CSV table of C-alpha atoms and ligand atoms in Angstrom, one decimal:
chain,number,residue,atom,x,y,z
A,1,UNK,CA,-3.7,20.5,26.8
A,2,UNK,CA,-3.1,18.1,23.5
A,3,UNK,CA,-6.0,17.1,21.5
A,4,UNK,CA,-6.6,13.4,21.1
A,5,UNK,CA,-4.8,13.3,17.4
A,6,UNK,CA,-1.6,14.5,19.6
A,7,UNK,CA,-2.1,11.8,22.2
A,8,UNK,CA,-2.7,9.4,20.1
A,9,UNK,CA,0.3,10.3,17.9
A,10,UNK,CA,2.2,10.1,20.6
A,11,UNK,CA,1.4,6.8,22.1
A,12,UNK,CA,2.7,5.6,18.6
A,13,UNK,CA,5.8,7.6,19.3
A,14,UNK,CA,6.1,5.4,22.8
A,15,UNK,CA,5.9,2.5,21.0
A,16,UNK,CA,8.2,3.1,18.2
A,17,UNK,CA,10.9,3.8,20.7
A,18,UNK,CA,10.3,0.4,22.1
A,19,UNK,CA,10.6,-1.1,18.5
A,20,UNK,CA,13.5,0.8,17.6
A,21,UNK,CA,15.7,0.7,21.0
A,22,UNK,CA,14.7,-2.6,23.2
A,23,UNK,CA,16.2,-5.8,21.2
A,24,UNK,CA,14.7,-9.7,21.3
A,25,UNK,CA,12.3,-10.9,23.9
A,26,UNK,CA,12.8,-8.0,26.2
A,27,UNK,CA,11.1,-6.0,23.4
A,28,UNK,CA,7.8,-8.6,22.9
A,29,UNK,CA,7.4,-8.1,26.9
A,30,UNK,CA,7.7,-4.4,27.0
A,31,UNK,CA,5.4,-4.0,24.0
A,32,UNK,CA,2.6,-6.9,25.9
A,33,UNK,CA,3.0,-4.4,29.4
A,34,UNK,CA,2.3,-1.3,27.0
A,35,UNK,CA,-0.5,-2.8,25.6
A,36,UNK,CA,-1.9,-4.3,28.6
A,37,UNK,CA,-2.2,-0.8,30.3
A,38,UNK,CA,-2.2,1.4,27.2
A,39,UNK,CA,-5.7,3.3,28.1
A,40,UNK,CA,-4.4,4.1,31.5
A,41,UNK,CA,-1.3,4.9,30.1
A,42,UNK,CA,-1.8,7.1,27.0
A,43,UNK,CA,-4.2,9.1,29.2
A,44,UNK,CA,-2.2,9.5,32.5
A,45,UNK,CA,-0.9,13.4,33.0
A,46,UNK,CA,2.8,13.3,34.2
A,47,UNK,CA,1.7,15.0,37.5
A,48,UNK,CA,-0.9,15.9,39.8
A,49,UNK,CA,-0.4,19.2,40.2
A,50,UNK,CA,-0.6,22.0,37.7
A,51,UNK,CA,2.5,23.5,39.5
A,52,UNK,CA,4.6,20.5,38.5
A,53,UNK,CA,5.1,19.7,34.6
A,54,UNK,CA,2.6,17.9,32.0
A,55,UNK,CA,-1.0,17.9,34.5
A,56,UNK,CA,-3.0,17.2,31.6
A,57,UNK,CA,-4.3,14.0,29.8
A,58,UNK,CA,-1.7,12.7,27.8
A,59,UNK,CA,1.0,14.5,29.8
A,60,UNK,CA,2.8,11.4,31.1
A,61,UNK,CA,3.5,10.1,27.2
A,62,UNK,CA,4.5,13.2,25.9
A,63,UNK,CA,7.0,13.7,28.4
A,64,UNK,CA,8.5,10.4,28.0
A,65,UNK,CA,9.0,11.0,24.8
A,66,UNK,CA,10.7,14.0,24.9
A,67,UNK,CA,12.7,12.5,27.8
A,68,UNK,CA,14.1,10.1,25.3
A,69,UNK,CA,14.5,12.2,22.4
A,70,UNK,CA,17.0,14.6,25.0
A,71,UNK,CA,19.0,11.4,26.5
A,72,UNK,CA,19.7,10.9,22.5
A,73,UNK,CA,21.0,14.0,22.1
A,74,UNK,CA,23.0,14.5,25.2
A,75,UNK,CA,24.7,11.5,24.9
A,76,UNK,CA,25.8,12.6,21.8
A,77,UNK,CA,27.2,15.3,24.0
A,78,UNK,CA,29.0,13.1,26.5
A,79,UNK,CA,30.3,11.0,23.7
A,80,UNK,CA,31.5,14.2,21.8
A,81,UNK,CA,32.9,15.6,25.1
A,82,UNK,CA,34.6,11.8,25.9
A,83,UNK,CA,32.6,9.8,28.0
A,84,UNK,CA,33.1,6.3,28.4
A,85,UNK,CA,31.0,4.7,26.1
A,86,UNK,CA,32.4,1.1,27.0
A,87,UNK,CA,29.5,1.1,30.0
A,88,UNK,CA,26.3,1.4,29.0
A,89,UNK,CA,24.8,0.7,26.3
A,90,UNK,CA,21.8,2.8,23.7
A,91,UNK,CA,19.5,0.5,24.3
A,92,UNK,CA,19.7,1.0,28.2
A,93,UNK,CA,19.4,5.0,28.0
A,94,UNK,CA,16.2,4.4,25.8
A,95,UNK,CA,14.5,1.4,28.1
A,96,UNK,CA,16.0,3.6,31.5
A,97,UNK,CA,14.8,6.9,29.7
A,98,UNK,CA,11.0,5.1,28.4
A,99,UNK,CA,10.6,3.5,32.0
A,100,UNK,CA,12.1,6.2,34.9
A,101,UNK,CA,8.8,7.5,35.5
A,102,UNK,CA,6.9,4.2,35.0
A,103,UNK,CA,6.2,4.3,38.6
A,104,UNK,CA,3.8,6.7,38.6
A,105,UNK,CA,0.5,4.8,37.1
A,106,UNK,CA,0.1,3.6,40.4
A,107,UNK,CA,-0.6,-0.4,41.7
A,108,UNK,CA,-1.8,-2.7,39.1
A,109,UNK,CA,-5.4,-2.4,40.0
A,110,UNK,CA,-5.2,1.1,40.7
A,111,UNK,CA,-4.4,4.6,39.0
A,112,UNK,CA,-2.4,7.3,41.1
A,113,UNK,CA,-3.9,10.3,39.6
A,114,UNK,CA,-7.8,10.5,39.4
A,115,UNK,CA,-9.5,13.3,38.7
A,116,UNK,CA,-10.1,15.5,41.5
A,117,UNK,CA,-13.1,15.2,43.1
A,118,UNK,CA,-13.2,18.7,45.0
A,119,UNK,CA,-15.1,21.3,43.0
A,120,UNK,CA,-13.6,24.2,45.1
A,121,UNK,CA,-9.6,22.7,44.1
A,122,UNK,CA,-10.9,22.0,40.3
A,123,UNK,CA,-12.4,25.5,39.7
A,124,UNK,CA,-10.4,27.9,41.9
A,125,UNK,CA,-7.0,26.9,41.7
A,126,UNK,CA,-7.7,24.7,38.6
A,127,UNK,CA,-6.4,21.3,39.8
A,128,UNK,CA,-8.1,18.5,37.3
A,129,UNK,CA,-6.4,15.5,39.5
A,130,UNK,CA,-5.7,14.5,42.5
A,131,UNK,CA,-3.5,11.7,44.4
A,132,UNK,CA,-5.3,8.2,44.9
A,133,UNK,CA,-5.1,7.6,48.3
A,134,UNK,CA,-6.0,3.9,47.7
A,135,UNK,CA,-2.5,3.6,46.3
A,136,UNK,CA,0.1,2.5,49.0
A,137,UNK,CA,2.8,4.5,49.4
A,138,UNK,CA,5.7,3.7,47.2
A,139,UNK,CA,8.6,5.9,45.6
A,140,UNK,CA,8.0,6.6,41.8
A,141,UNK,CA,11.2,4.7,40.9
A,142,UNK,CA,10.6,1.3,43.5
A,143,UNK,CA,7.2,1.4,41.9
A,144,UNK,CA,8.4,1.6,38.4
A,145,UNK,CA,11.3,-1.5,39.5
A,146,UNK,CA,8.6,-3.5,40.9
A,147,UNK,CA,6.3,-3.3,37.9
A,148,UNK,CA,8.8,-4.3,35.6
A,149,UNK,CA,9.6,-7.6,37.5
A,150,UNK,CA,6.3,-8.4,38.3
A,151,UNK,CA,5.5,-8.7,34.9
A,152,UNK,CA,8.5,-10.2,33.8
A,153,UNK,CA,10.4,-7.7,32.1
A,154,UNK,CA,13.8,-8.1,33.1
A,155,UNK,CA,16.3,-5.0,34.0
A,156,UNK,CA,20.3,-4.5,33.6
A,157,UNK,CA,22.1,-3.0,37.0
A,158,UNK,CA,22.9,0.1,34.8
A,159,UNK,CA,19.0,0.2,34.1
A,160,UNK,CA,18.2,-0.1,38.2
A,161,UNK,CA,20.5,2.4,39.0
A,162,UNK,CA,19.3,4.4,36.5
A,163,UNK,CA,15.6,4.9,36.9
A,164,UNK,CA,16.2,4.8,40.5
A,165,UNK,CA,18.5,7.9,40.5
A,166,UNK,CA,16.6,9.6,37.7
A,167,UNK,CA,15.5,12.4,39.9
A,168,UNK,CA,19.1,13.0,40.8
A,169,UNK,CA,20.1,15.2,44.2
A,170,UNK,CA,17.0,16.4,44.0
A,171,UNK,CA,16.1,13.5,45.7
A,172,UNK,CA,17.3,12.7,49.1
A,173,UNK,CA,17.6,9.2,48.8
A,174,UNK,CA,19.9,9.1,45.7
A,175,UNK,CA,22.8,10.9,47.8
A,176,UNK,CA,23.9,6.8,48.9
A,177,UNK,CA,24.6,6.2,45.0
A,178,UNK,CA,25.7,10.2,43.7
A,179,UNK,CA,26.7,11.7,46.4
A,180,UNK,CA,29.9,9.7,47.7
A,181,UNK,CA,33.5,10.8,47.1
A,182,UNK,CA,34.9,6.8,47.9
A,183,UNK,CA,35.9,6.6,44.1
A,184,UNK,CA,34.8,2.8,44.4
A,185,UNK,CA,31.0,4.0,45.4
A,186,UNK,CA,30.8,6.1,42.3
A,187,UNK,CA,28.8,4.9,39.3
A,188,UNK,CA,30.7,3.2,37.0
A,189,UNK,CA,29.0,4.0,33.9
A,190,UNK,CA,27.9,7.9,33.6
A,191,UNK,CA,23.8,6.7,32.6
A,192,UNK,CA,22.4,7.6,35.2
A,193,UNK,CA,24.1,11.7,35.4
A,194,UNK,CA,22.7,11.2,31.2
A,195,UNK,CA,19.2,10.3,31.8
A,196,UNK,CA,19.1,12.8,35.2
A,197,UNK,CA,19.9,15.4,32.9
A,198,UNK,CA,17.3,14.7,29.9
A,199,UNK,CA,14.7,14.3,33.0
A,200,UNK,CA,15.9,17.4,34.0
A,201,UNK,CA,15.8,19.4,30.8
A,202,UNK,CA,12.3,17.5,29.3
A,203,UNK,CA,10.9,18.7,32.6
A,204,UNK,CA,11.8,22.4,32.5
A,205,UNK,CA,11.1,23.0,28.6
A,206,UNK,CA,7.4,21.8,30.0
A,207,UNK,CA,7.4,24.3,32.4
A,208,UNK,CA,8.5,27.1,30.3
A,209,UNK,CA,5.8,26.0,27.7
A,210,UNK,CA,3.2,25.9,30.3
A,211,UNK,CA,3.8,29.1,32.5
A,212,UNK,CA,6.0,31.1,31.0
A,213,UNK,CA,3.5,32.7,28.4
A,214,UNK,CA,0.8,32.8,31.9
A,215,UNK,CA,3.5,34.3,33.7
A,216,UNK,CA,4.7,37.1,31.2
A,217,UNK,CA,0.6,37.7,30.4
A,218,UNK,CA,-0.8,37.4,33.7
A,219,UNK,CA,-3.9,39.6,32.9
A,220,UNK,CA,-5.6,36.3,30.7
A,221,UNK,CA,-5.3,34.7,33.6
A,222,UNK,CA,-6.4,37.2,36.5
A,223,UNK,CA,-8.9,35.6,39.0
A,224,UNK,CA,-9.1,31.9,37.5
A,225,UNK,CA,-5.7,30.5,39.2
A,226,UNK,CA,-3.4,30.4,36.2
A,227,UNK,CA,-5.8,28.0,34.2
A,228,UNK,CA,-6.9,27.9,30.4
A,229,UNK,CA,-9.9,30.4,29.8
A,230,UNK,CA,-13.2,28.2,30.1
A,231,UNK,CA,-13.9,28.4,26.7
A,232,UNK,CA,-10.4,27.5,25.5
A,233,UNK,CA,-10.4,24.3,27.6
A,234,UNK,CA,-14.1,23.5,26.2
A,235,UNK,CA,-13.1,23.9,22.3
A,236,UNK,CA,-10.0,22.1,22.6
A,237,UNK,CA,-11.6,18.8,25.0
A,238,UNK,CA,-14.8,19.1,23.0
A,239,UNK,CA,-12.2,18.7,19.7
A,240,UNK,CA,-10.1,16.2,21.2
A,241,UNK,CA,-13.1,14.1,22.4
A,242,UNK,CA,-14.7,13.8,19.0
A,243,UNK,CA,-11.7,12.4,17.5
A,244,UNK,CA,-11.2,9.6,20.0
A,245,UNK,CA,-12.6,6.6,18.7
A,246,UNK,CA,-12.0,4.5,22.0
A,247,UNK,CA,-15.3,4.9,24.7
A,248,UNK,CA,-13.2,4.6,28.0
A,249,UNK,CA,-10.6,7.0,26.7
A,250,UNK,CA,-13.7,9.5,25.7
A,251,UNK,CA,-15.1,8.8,29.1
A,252,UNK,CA,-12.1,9.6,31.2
A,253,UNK,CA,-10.9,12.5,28.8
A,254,UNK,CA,-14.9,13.9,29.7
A,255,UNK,CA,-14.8,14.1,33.0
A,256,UNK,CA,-11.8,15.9,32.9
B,1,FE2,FE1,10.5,12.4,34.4
């Protein structure tokens, strides 16, 4: 769980990557989207699902962060190690690393993960959201594509193939772009193997911050489903909540 100084510091994080990475007019759109959706946004968990990584307000942000921060520094692996640096370019690893999970805050209208409405699911296995069936069915990385062009914000082909292999073979549907041994129907650039692996190690340095110490210590957790204690969660949310200073962020952070 973050408190709300956290999210907040790191929705100016999100932002500074923008400023710092995206160049010209590109930038001015990105930063209008941002801004446009930035209560949903700030607020959104990374996942559903506690099993998965970052199911807690503010998730989403923080791990788009970090996502950046490790396609920074293993590119600077790659390059050390001799990859071709001729095809891609920084500015595409940020805007593919800031926007590969973009697809999952749902349809314009509406959010993907609402809180969950089933007592039983929120107090015995500890599930605060739930999937928003009034969102038609897309994958995470089409979604994310189409909500970039439908607001205008245009994409390089490294970019596209990118976010959509992100998840890597993980991901059944990648296999037509990474799994091919035609050497013409390889990538050309290696971007999308970079940001697949900062996904990949953003994603697992959650975990281990967020089960490992319930794992190793299962006794604090005996009987309530591997959540926080009760009165953890209270002190934290009640802290958090009393330092937002925006009403619909305060609302949706309560009724978490
Ligand atoms: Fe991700």
């Amino acid at each position: 769980m973050l408190t709300a100084e956290q999210i907040q510091a790191n929705w100016e994080e999100f932002c500074n990557n923008i400023k710092l990475w995206v160049v010209g007019d590109r930038q001015k759109e990105l930063l209008k989207f941002y801004k446009k959706y930035e209560d949903r946004i700030m607020m959104m968990p990374a996942s559903h699902k506690k099993e998965y990584h970052n199911a807690f307000p503010g998730g989403y942000v923080d791990h788009v962060n970090r996502v950046v921060k490790c396609a920074l520094n293993i590119n600077d692996v790659w390059v050390e190690m001799g990859v071709d640096t001729t095809t891609y370019t920084l500015e595409e690893l940020v805007f593919s690393a800031i926007n590969h999970d973009l697809g999952k805050m749902g349809s314009e209208e509406q959010e993907s993960y609402i809180p969950q409405t089933d007592k039983w699911r929120r107090e015995k296995l500890g599930e605060d959201y739930m999937f928003n069936k009034a969102v038609e069915f897309a994958s995470v990385p089409d979604r994310g594509l189409f909500m970039l062009q439908s607001h205008g914000i245009q994409y390089s082909f490294n970019e596209m193939v990118a976010i959509q292999t992100h998840d890597g073979l993980y991901d059944e549907a990648n296999k037509k772009y990474l799994f091919s041994y035609m050497p013409e129907q390889k990538p050309r650039t290696s971007l999308p193997f970079i940001l697949h692996q900062a996904d990949l190690m953003a994603a697992r340095i959650e975990f281990e911050r967020e089960w490992l110490p319930k794992l190793n210590n299962p006794v604090t957790t005996q009987g309530n489903g591997h959540i926080l204690p009760k009165e953890v969660k209270k002190s934290t949310k009640d802290k958090a909540l009393s330092q937002l200073k925006n009403e619909n962020l305060k609302n949706i952070f309560d009724k978490l």
